[in-house]
Short mmCIF file of C-alpha atoms and ligand atoms in Angstrom, two decimals:
data_model
loop_
_atom_site.label_atom_id
_atom_site.label_comp_id
_atom_site.label_asym_id
_atom_site.label_seq_id
_atom_site.Cartn_x
_atom_site.Cartn_y
_atom_site.Cartn_z
CA MET A 1 -22.45 13.21 8.58
CA THR A 2 -21.48 11.97 5.44
CA VAL A 3 -23.63 11.00 2.68
CA TYR A 4 -22.85 10.15 -0.94
CA SER A 5 -24.35 12.64 -3.29
CA THR A 6 -26.42 11.38 -6.11
CA GLU A 7 -25.95 14.98 -8.18
CA GLU A 8 -23.74 14.37 -10.78
CA LYS A 9 -20.61 16.50 -11.01
CA ARG A 10 -17.46 17.31 -12.87
CA ILE A 11 -14.24 15.56 -11.07
CA LEU A 12 -10.85 16.34 -11.42
CA VAL A 13 -8.38 13.64 -9.99
CA SER A 14 -5.04 14.55 -10.31
CA GLY A 15 -2.76 10.87 -10.58
CA GLY A 16 -5.83 9.68 -11.72
CA SER A 17 -3.45 6.83 -14.00
CA GLY A 18 -2.05 5.86 -11.06
CA PHE A 19 -2.60 3.10 -8.54
CA ILE A 20 -5.05 4.56 -6.37
CA GLY A 21 -6.92 7.63 -8.67
CA SER A 22 -7.46 4.86 -11.08
CA HIS A 23 -9.25 2.90 -8.38
CA LEU A 24 -11.02 6.05 -7.41
CA ILE A 25 -11.99 6.94 -11.35
CA ASP A 26 -13.78 3.99 -11.38
CA LEU A 27 -15.43 4.17 -8.54
CA LEU A 28 -16.73 7.67 -9.23
CA LEU A 29 -18.07 7.20 -12.48
CA SER A 30 -20.05 3.97 -10.98
CA GLN A 31 -21.79 6.91 -9.48
CA GLY A 32 -22.81 8.66 -12.31
CA HIS A 33 -19.64 11.43 -12.21
CA GLU A 34 -18.02 13.39 -14.88
CA VAL A 35 -14.03 12.63 -14.35
CA LEU A 36 -11.24 14.49 -15.83
CA CYS A 37 -8.00 12.43 -15.03
CA VAL A 38 -4.53 14.92 -14.62
CA ASP A 39 -1.72 12.54 -14.79
CA ASN A 40 2.47 13.50 -16.33
CA LEU A 41 2.61 9.45 -16.06
CA PHE A 42 5.65 9.77 -14.23
CA THR A 43 4.77 6.47 -12.31
CA GLY A 44 1.27 5.77 -13.51
CA SER A 45 0.34 3.95 -16.49
CA LYS A 46 -2.05 4.02 -19.35
CA ARG A 47 -2.88 0.64 -18.68
CA ASN A 48 -4.60 1.79 -15.85
CA ILE A 49 -7.12 3.75 -17.25
CA ASP A 50 -6.87 1.89 -20.71
CA HIS A 51 -10.12 -0.04 -20.10
CA LEU A 52 -11.62 4.20 -19.63
CA HIS A 53 -11.05 5.47 -23.17
CA ASP A 54 -14.53 4.59 -24.84
CA ASN A 55 -16.57 5.73 -21.63
CA PRO A 56 -17.85 9.47 -23.18
CA LYS A 57 -18.00 10.67 -19.08
CA PHE A 58 -13.88 10.45 -18.86
CA GLU A 59 -11.48 12.57 -20.29
CA PHE A 60 -7.59 12.05 -19.86
CA ILE A 61 -5.09 15.28 -19.78
CA ARG A 62 -1.35 14.71 -19.80
CA HIS A 63 -0.26 17.61 -18.01
CA ASP A 64 2.40 18.08 -15.11
CA VAL A 65 0.98 19.87 -11.58
CA THR A 66 3.86 22.11 -11.61
CA LEU A 67 2.46 24.03 -14.32
CA PRO A 68 -1.08 25.75 -13.79
CA LEU A 69 -3.66 24.24 -14.84
CA TYR A 70 -7.04 26.28 -16.02
CA VAL A 71 -10.23 24.19 -16.90
CA GLU A 72 -13.72 23.53 -15.50
CA VAL A 73 -14.30 21.72 -12.66
CA ASP A 74 -16.90 20.91 -9.22
CA GLU A 75 -14.61 18.99 -7.38
CA ILE A 76 -10.81 18.34 -7.39
CA TYR A 77 -9.03 14.82 -5.97
CA ASN A 78 -5.27 15.71 -5.26
CA LEU A 79 -3.54 12.67 -5.51
CA ALA A 80 -0.60 13.80 -7.98
CA CYS A 81 2.53 12.38 -6.64
CA PRO A 82 4.79 9.53 -6.60
CA ALA A 83 4.88 7.46 -3.36
CA SER A 84 6.64 4.74 -3.14
CA PRO A 85 10.55 5.32 -2.00
CA ILE A 86 12.21 4.47 -5.18
CA HIS A 87 10.33 6.20 -7.61
CA TYR A 88 9.73 9.61 -5.05
CA GLN A 89 13.38 9.24 -4.27
CA HIS A 90 14.41 9.23 -7.95
CA ASP A 91 14.25 12.72 -8.56
CA PRO A 92 13.90 14.27 -4.62
CA VAL A 93 13.76 17.96 -5.95
CA LYS A 94 11.13 17.08 -8.06
CA THR A 95 9.00 15.44 -5.48
CA THR A 96 9.16 18.47 -3.23
CA ARG A 97 8.15 20.56 -5.99
CA THR A 98 5.43 18.07 -7.21
CA SER A 99 3.59 18.22 -3.21
CA VAL A 100 4.55 21.68 -2.75
CA SER A 101 3.48 23.94 -6.07
CA GLY A 102 1.24 20.91 -7.29
CA ALA A 103 -0.90 21.65 -3.97
CA ILE A 104 -0.61 25.45 -4.68
CA ASN A 105 -1.89 24.69 -8.35
CA MET A 106 -4.37 23.03 -7.53
CA LEU A 107 -5.31 24.69 -4.77
CA GLY A 108 -5.73 28.49 -7.01
CA LEU A 109 -8.22 26.47 -9.35
CA ALA A 110 -9.98 25.49 -6.52
CA LYS A 111 -10.28 28.91 -5.30
CA ARG A 112 -11.02 30.22 -8.73
CA MET A 113 -13.61 27.43 -9.06
CA LYS A 114 -14.96 27.95 -5.56
CA CYS A 115 -15.24 24.32 -5.36
CA ARG A 116 -14.30 21.09 -2.54
CA ILE A 117 -10.94 19.98 -2.68
CA PHE A 118 -9.07 16.18 -1.21
CA GLN A 119 -5.47 16.30 -0.59
CA ALA A 120 -4.23 12.54 -0.98
CA SER A 121 -1.72 13.39 2.82
CA THR A 122 0.27 10.33 3.98
CA SER A 123 0.52 8.61 7.40
CA GLU A 124 4.47 9.34 6.44
CA VAL A 125 3.78 13.27 8.10
CA TYR A 126 4.20 11.24 11.61
CA GLY A 127 7.82 9.97 10.23
CA ASP A 128 9.54 7.64 12.51
CA PRO A 129 6.39 7.96 14.93
CA GLU A 130 7.06 7.64 18.87
CA VAL A 131 3.01 7.60 19.80
CA HIS A 132 1.71 4.15 18.19
CA PRO A 133 -1.01 4.12 16.89
CA GLN A 134 -0.60 7.75 15.44
CA VAL A 135 -3.51 10.21 16.17
CA GLU A 136 -4.04 12.69 13.84
CA GLY A 137 -3.33 15.43 17.03
CA TYR A 138 1.05 14.15 16.98
CA TRP A 139 3.11 16.23 14.91
CA GLY A 140 4.87 13.77 14.02
CA ASN A 141 8.86 12.97 13.94
CA VAL A 142 10.34 13.18 10.52
CA ASN A 143 14.38 14.07 9.53
CA PRO A 144 13.96 17.07 7.32
CA ILE A 145 17.20 16.24 5.85
CA GLY A 146 16.84 12.29 4.97
CA PRO A 147 16.31 10.65 2.07
CA ARG A 148 12.58 10.24 3.04
CA SER A 149 12.25 14.13 3.71
CA CYS A 150 11.59 15.17 0.13
CA TYR A 151 7.94 12.80 0.56
CA ASP A 152 7.90 13.68 4.72
CA GLU A 153 8.09 17.43 4.33
CA GLY A 154 7.01 18.02 0.69
CA LYS A 155 3.43 16.12 1.92
CA ARG A 156 3.39 18.02 4.98
CA CYS A 157 4.29 21.28 3.64
CA ALA A 158 0.71 20.37 1.57
CA GLU A 159 -1.08 20.08 4.76
CA THR A 160 -0.14 23.75 5.67
CA LEU A 161 -0.31 25.16 2.18
CA PHE A 162 -4.31 23.09 2.62
CA PHE A 163 -5.20 24.57 6.00
CA ASP A 164 -3.66 28.19 5.24
CA TYR A 165 -5.93 27.94 1.76
CA ASN A 166 -9.27 27.44 4.31
CA ARG A 167 -8.31 30.55 6.76
CA GLN A 168 -6.98 32.35 4.13
CA HIS A 169 -9.77 31.93 1.53
CA GLY A 170 -12.24 30.12 2.70
CA ILE A 171 -11.45 27.05 0.37
CA GLU A 172 -12.87 24.15 1.81
CA ILE A 173 -10.81 21.08 2.38
CA LYS A 174 -10.51 17.43 3.12
CA VAL A 175 -7.32 15.99 3.82
CA ALA A 176 -6.93 12.52 4.73
CA ARG A 177 -3.94 11.08 6.20
CA ILE A 178 -3.43 7.72 4.18
CA PHE A 179 -1.86 4.32 6.00
CA ASN A 180 -0.01 2.01 3.43
CA THR A 181 -2.61 0.84 0.84
CA TYR A 182 -2.48 -1.80 -1.59
CA GLY A 183 -4.17 -3.40 -4.41
CA PRO A 184 -4.93 -4.44 -7.91
CA ARG A 185 -2.97 -1.54 -10.42
CA MET A 186 0.06 -1.50 -8.09
CA HIS A 187 3.63 -1.06 -9.79
CA GLN A 188 4.95 -4.19 -9.83
CA ALA A 189 8.71 -2.48 -9.68
CA ASP A 190 8.09 0.24 -7.08
CA GLY A 191 9.94 -1.62 -4.47
CA ARG A 192 6.65 -1.61 -1.70
CA VAL A 193 6.47 -5.01 0.38
CA VAL A 194 3.33 -6.22 -1.29
CA SER A 195 4.34 -6.23 -4.50
CA ASN A 196 7.41 -6.84 -3.97
CA PHE A 197 6.59 -10.36 -1.56
CA ILE A 198 3.93 -11.14 -3.92
CA VAL A 199 6.33 -10.59 -7.26
CA GLN A 200 9.14 -12.30 -6.26
CA ALA A 201 7.08 -15.57 -4.72
CA LEU A 202 4.77 -15.73 -7.80
CA LYS A 203 8.04 -15.88 -10.21
CA GLY A 204 9.59 -17.99 -7.27
CA ILE A 205 12.34 -15.88 -6.18
CA PRO A 206 14.03 -15.29 -2.72
CA ILE A 207 11.85 -12.93 -0.84
CA THR A 208 13.22 -9.67 0.61
CA ILE A 209 12.51 -9.05 3.99
CA TYR A 210 14.70 -5.68 4.83
CA GLY A 211 16.12 -6.37 8.52
CA GLU A 212 14.70 -8.54 10.92
CA GLY A 213 10.99 -7.91 9.58
CA GLN A 214 10.21 -7.20 12.66
CA GLN A 215 9.11 -3.57 11.54
CA THR A 216 5.05 -3.39 11.33
CA ARG A 217 2.91 -2.16 8.97
CA SER A 218 -0.68 -2.44 8.97
CA PHE A 219 -2.06 -3.03 5.48
CA CYS A 220 -5.49 -1.06 3.93
CA TYR A 221 -7.09 -2.58 0.85
CA VAL A 222 -7.45 0.07 -1.95
CA ASP A 223 -11.49 -0.48 -2.34
CA ASP A 224 -11.72 -0.21 1.81
CA LEU A 225 -9.25 3.91 0.90
CA ILE A 226 -11.54 5.05 -1.89
CA ASP A 227 -14.83 4.41 0.09
CA GLY A 228 -13.15 6.37 2.98
CA PHE A 229 -12.36 9.05 -0.06
CA VAL A 230 -15.69 9.85 -1.38
CA ARG A 231 -17.63 9.61 1.78
CA PHE A 232 -14.71 12.01 3.37
CA MET A 233 -15.63 14.69 0.40
CA GLY A 234 -19.60 14.75 1.40
CA THR A 235 -19.35 15.89 4.55
CA THR A 236 -19.89 19.44 5.82
CA PRO A 237 -17.83 22.35 4.99
CA ASP A 238 -16.55 22.07 9.09
CA VAL A 239 -14.65 18.72 8.72
CA THR A 240 -11.28 19.48 7.42
CA GLY A 241 -9.61 16.71 8.69
CA PRO A 242 -6.58 15.62 8.39
CA ILE A 243 -8.28 12.39 9.20
CA ASN A 244 -6.39 9.12 9.27
CA LEU A 245 -7.48 6.75 6.31
CA GLY A 246 -6.10 3.10 6.68
CA ASN A 247 -6.28 -0.26 8.67
CA PRO A 248 -5.42 -1.02 11.91
CA ILE A 249 -4.91 -4.18 12.05
CA GLU A 250 -1.07 -4.31 12.40
CA PHE A 251 1.60 -7.41 10.83
CA THR A 252 5.24 -7.63 10.71
CA ILE A 253 6.74 -7.72 8.43
CA ARG A 254 7.39 -11.19 8.47
CA GLU A 255 4.22 -12.57 9.21
CA LEU A 256 3.18 -10.69 5.79
CA ALA A 257 6.25 -13.00 4.09
CA GLU A 258 4.86 -15.87 5.27
CA LEU A 259 1.43 -15.39 4.58
CA VAL A 260 2.04 -14.23 1.10
CA LEU A 261 4.32 -17.55 0.69
CA GLU A 262 1.61 -19.51 1.78
CA MET A 263 -1.42 -18.57 -0.14
CA THR A 264 0.85 -18.46 -3.38
CA GLY A 265 2.18 -22.27 -2.00
CA SER A 266 5.43 -20.64 -3.40
CA LYS A 267 8.93 -22.28 -2.55
CA SER A 268 10.67 -18.82 -2.86
CA THR A 269 12.75 -18.89 0.51
CA LEU A 270 13.20 -15.74 3.02
CA VAL A 271 16.08 -13.82 2.66
CA THR A 272 17.26 -10.62 4.91
CA ALA A 273 18.70 -7.17 3.11
CA PRO A 274 19.86 -4.36 5.21
CA LEU A 275 16.84 -2.33 6.51
CA PRO A 276 16.51 0.55 4.38
CA GLU A 277 17.73 4.78 6.47
CA ASP A 278 14.74 6.09 8.54
CA ASP A 279 12.62 3.07 7.89
CA PRO A 280 9.62 3.29 10.17
CA LYS A 281 9.53 0.42 12.81
CA GLN A 282 6.03 0.58 13.10
CA ARG A 283 2.90 2.12 12.28
CA GLN A 284 -0.99 2.30 12.64
CA PRO A 285 -3.50 4.56 12.44
CA ASP A 286 -5.76 5.31 14.77
CA ILE A 287 -9.28 5.49 13.03
CA THR A 288 -11.55 6.95 15.74
CA MET A 289 -11.80 9.95 14.16
CA ALA A 290 -12.76 8.14 10.42
CA ARG A 291 -14.72 6.25 12.29
CA LYS A 292 -16.94 8.86 13.93
CA LEU A 293 -17.08 11.71 11.07
CA LEU A 294 -17.29 9.36 8.23
CA ASP A 295 -18.98 6.13 9.81
CA TRP A 296 -16.19 4.27 8.19
CA GLU A 297 -13.83 1.43 8.62
CA PRO A 298 -12.29 -1.46 6.51
CA ARG A 299 -13.90 -4.69 5.71
CA VAL A 300 -11.45 -6.25 3.21
CA LYS A 301 -9.52 -8.78 5.26
CA LEU A 302 -5.98 -8.85 4.19
CA ARG A 303 -6.39 -12.40 3.00
CA GLN A 304 -9.26 -11.59 0.89
CA GLY A 305 -7.78 -8.47 -0.49
CA LEU A 306 -4.30 -10.36 -0.67
CA GLU A 307 -6.28 -12.54 -3.08
CA LYS A 308 -7.10 -10.14 -5.68
CA THR A 309 -3.71 -8.60 -5.52
CA ILE A 310 -2.18 -12.06 -6.38
CA SER A 311 -4.53 -12.92 -9.04
CA TYR A 312 -3.84 -9.34 -10.48
CA PHE A 313 -0.10 -9.72 -10.80
CA ASP A 314 -0.44 -13.78 -11.41
CA GLU A 315 -2.19 -12.44 -14.33
CA LEU A 316 0.27 -9.42 -15.53
CA LEU A 317 2.96 -11.53 -15.52
CA SER A 318 1.56 -14.49 -17.39
CA GLU A 319 0.54 -11.82 -19.93
CA GLU A 320 4.50 -9.93 -19.59
CA ALA A 321 5.60 -13.68 -20.53
CA ARG A 322 3.13 -14.38 -23.59
P1 NAD B 401 1.22 5.96 -7.95
O1 NAD B 401 2.56 6.10 -8.34
O2 NAD B 401 0.76 4.94 -8.66
O3 NAD B 401 0.58 7.18 -8.34
C1 NAD B 401 1.15 9.04 -8.44
C2 NAD B 401 0.27 9.31 -10.23
O4 NAD B 401 0.27 10.48 -9.71
C3 NAD B 401 0.87 8.72 -10.88
O5 NAD B 401 0.21 8.76 -11.87
C4 NAD B 401 1.83 9.92 -10.86
O6 NAD B 401 2.41 9.78 -13.02
C5 NAD B 401 1.05 10.98 -11.03
N1 NAD B 401 1.91 12.14 -10.75
C6 NAD B 401 3.34 11.84 -9.80
N2 NAD B 401 3.71 13.51 -10.64
C7 NAD B 401 3.14 14.42 -11.50
C8 NAD B 401 3.13 15.63 -11.55
N3 NAD B 401 4.25 16.25 -11.44
N4 NAD B 401 1.85 15.78 -12.43
C9 NAD B 401 1.46 15.15 -12.17
N5 NAD B 401 1.08 14.06 -12.21
C10 NAD B 401 1.73 13.13 -11.35
O7 NAD B 401 1.04 5.84 -6.15
P2 NAD B 401 -0.28 5.88 -5.17
O8 NAD B 401 0.17 4.20 -4.92
O9 NAD B 401 -1.50 5.65 -6.35
O10 NAD B 401 -0.93 7.15 -4.16
C11 NAD B 401 -1.39 8.30 -5.00
C12 NAD B 401 -1.37 9.00 -3.85
O11 NAD B 401 -1.53 9.37 -2.48
C13 NAD B 401 -0.08 9.89 -3.28
O12 NAD B 401 -0.01 11.30 -3.76
C14 NAD B 401 0.77 9.68 -2.31
O13 NAD B 401 2.02 9.91 -1.96
C15 NAD B 401 -0.96 8.76 -1.52
N6 NAD B 401 -0.64 7.91 -0.98
C16 NAD B 401 -0.38 6.70 -1.03
C17 NAD B 401 -0.40 5.33 -0.05
C18 NAD B 401 -0.35 4.10 -0.68
O14 NAD B 401 0.13 3.54 0.01
N7 NAD B 401 -0.34 3.73 -2.24
C19 NAD B 401 0.46 6.35 1.16
C20 NAD B 401 0.00 7.40 1.65
C21 NAD B 401 -0.14 8.07 1.00
N1 UDP B 402 -3.77 28.74 -10.53
C1 UDP B 402 -4.19 27.50 -11.18
N2 UDP B 402 -5.40 27.55 -12.60
C2 UDP B 402 -6.21 27.96 -12.17
C3 UDP B 402 -6.32 29.02 -10.92
C4 UDP B 402 -4.58 29.41 -10.48
O1 UDP B 402 -3.72 26.54 -12.14
O2 UDP B 402 -7.36 27.73 -12.28
C5 UDP B 402 -2.71 28.35 -10.41
C6 UDP B 402 -1.85 29.45 -10.59
O3 UDP B 402 -0.95 29.18 -11.48
C7 UDP B 402 -1.08 30.46 -9.22
C8 UDP B 402 -1.92 29.20 -8.39
O4 UDP B 402 -2.86 28.34 -8.84
O5 UDP B 402 -0.04 30.51 -9.56
C9 UDP B 402 -2.24 29.66 -6.55
O6 UDP B 402 -3.53 30.67 -7.22
P1 UDP B 402 -4.37 31.70 -6.23
O7 UDP B 402 -5.56 32.64 -6.79
O8 UDP B 402 -3.69 31.16 -4.82
O9 UDP B 402 -2.83 33.20 -6.57
P2 UDP B 402 -2.12 33.99 -7.53
O10 UDP B 402 -2.65 33.51 -8.23
O11 UDP B 402 -2.21 35.31 -6.41
O12 UDP B 402 -0.38 33.32 -7.62
N1 UDP B 403 10.39 -4.13 2.81
C1 UDP B 403 11.12 -5.28 3.34
N2 UDP B 403 11.01 -5.64 1.87
C2 UDP B 403 10.67 -5.50 0.58
C3 UDP B 403 10.09 -3.78 0.40
C4 UDP B 403 9.54 -3.02 1.86
O1 UDP B 403 10.74 -5.72 4.28
O2 UDP B 403 11.44 -5.93 -0.28
C5 UDP B 403 9.78 -3.12 3.87
C6 UDP B 403 10.49 -1.92 4.47
O3 UDP B 403 11.41 -1.85 4.79
C7 UDP B 403 8.91 -1.05 5.49
C8 UDP B 403 8.07 -2.02 5.24
O4 UDP B 403 8.46 -3.12 4.34
O5 UDP B 403 9.46 -1.64 6.92
C9 UDP B 403 7.07 -1.67 3.98
O6 UDP B 403 7.86 -0.58 3.59
P1 UDP B 403 6.78 -0.45 1.77
O7 UDP B 403 7.94 0.23 0.66
O8 UDP B 403 5.96 -0.89 1.31
O9 UDP B 403 6.63 1.00 3.07
P2 UDP B 403 6.98 2.20 3.63
O10 UDP B 403 7.86 1.84 4.53
O11 UDP B 403 6.62 3.58 2.90
O12 UDP B 403 5.38 1.87 4.62
#
């Protein structure tokens, strides 16, 4: 069973200036830990960690995880990787390299330090799933040569590396498969559905539904997700995962668009655009394992989470307009 550790640690978060990483750092600092944020600022932003620079327990290193890194730490969260299709398809070769070489370097560091390491894997390892909802035992339906493959296969290979370092070198690993997550500090222009719809609604421009909008996703608020990360990290060494972390409540993309319209009071119209290649039709996590092993489940309802995310983008857009 999980316990939040009270012992103060020096924790490395790779990808820490990104959306999820910056929230994780806030949580770890609030628990009294020291945090070393390692990020090359490809998709992350200094703005996400600006509020931390006067904190003596926080340190930032601008570094690319595809290169070796020799530091002293007690725990590692490996989040470095572009996550939205627009970003990971921008330089697909680099994306695979970040997942694979980045994992090797972070695992090598964990091996040298004899410390635990967490991997931010993804529901994309299930591809366009034929099993619904997705359980961890499902091996997935992934196209190895399509436009999403650099991300999907890179993350699959990273999982392989984590389990081989565990079997071969006895490294303590925690592999989480993260499902669609949203919240403040998402990128405004990364093309993900929640940020796109909110920004379009706030700007009063048409909301772009890809396909008929009948495809489904389950949206997890970022605070719930990182609570799951920390609980997972606190488990006994036999709990390696992979464990799904996400919100099991499923919505169609059209329902999401209508909810955003209602909550923003926007006059934006709904328009349809072509469905991207290999776009999964359905996605919903089975979180039985997380409930049992981490005593975890999401608490924030979509409406509550959207409210906070809408406020964030509202403020961001007003700042930009000034
Ligand atoms: P993000 O793009 O905001 O954060 C990724 C961070 O990694 C950025 O700060 C970026 O600059 C950094 N990065 C990228 N390549 C790097 C490199 N070579 N060296 C060092 N830093 C590098 O994305 P996010 O949504 O915060 O995702 C964080 C992690 O969670 C990613 O590994 C992603 O695959 C995973 N994930 C996210 C979601 C989601 O819904 N947001 C879903 C599944 C998995
Ligand atoms: N590595 C690193 N920091 C460390 C230890 C290792 O970045 O503190 C990198 C190093 O580049 C190495 C990789 O991790 O190539 C894998 O390390 P491992 O010890 O598993 O393998 P080896 O050193 O034999 O290649
Ligand atoms: N989507 C959409 N309009 C947008 C952006 C995305 O209809 O402006 C759809 C997209 O086709 C997919 C879903 O929303 O079916 C989620 O897309 P996102 O890129 O956020 O995440 P992923 O496909 O990786 O789950």
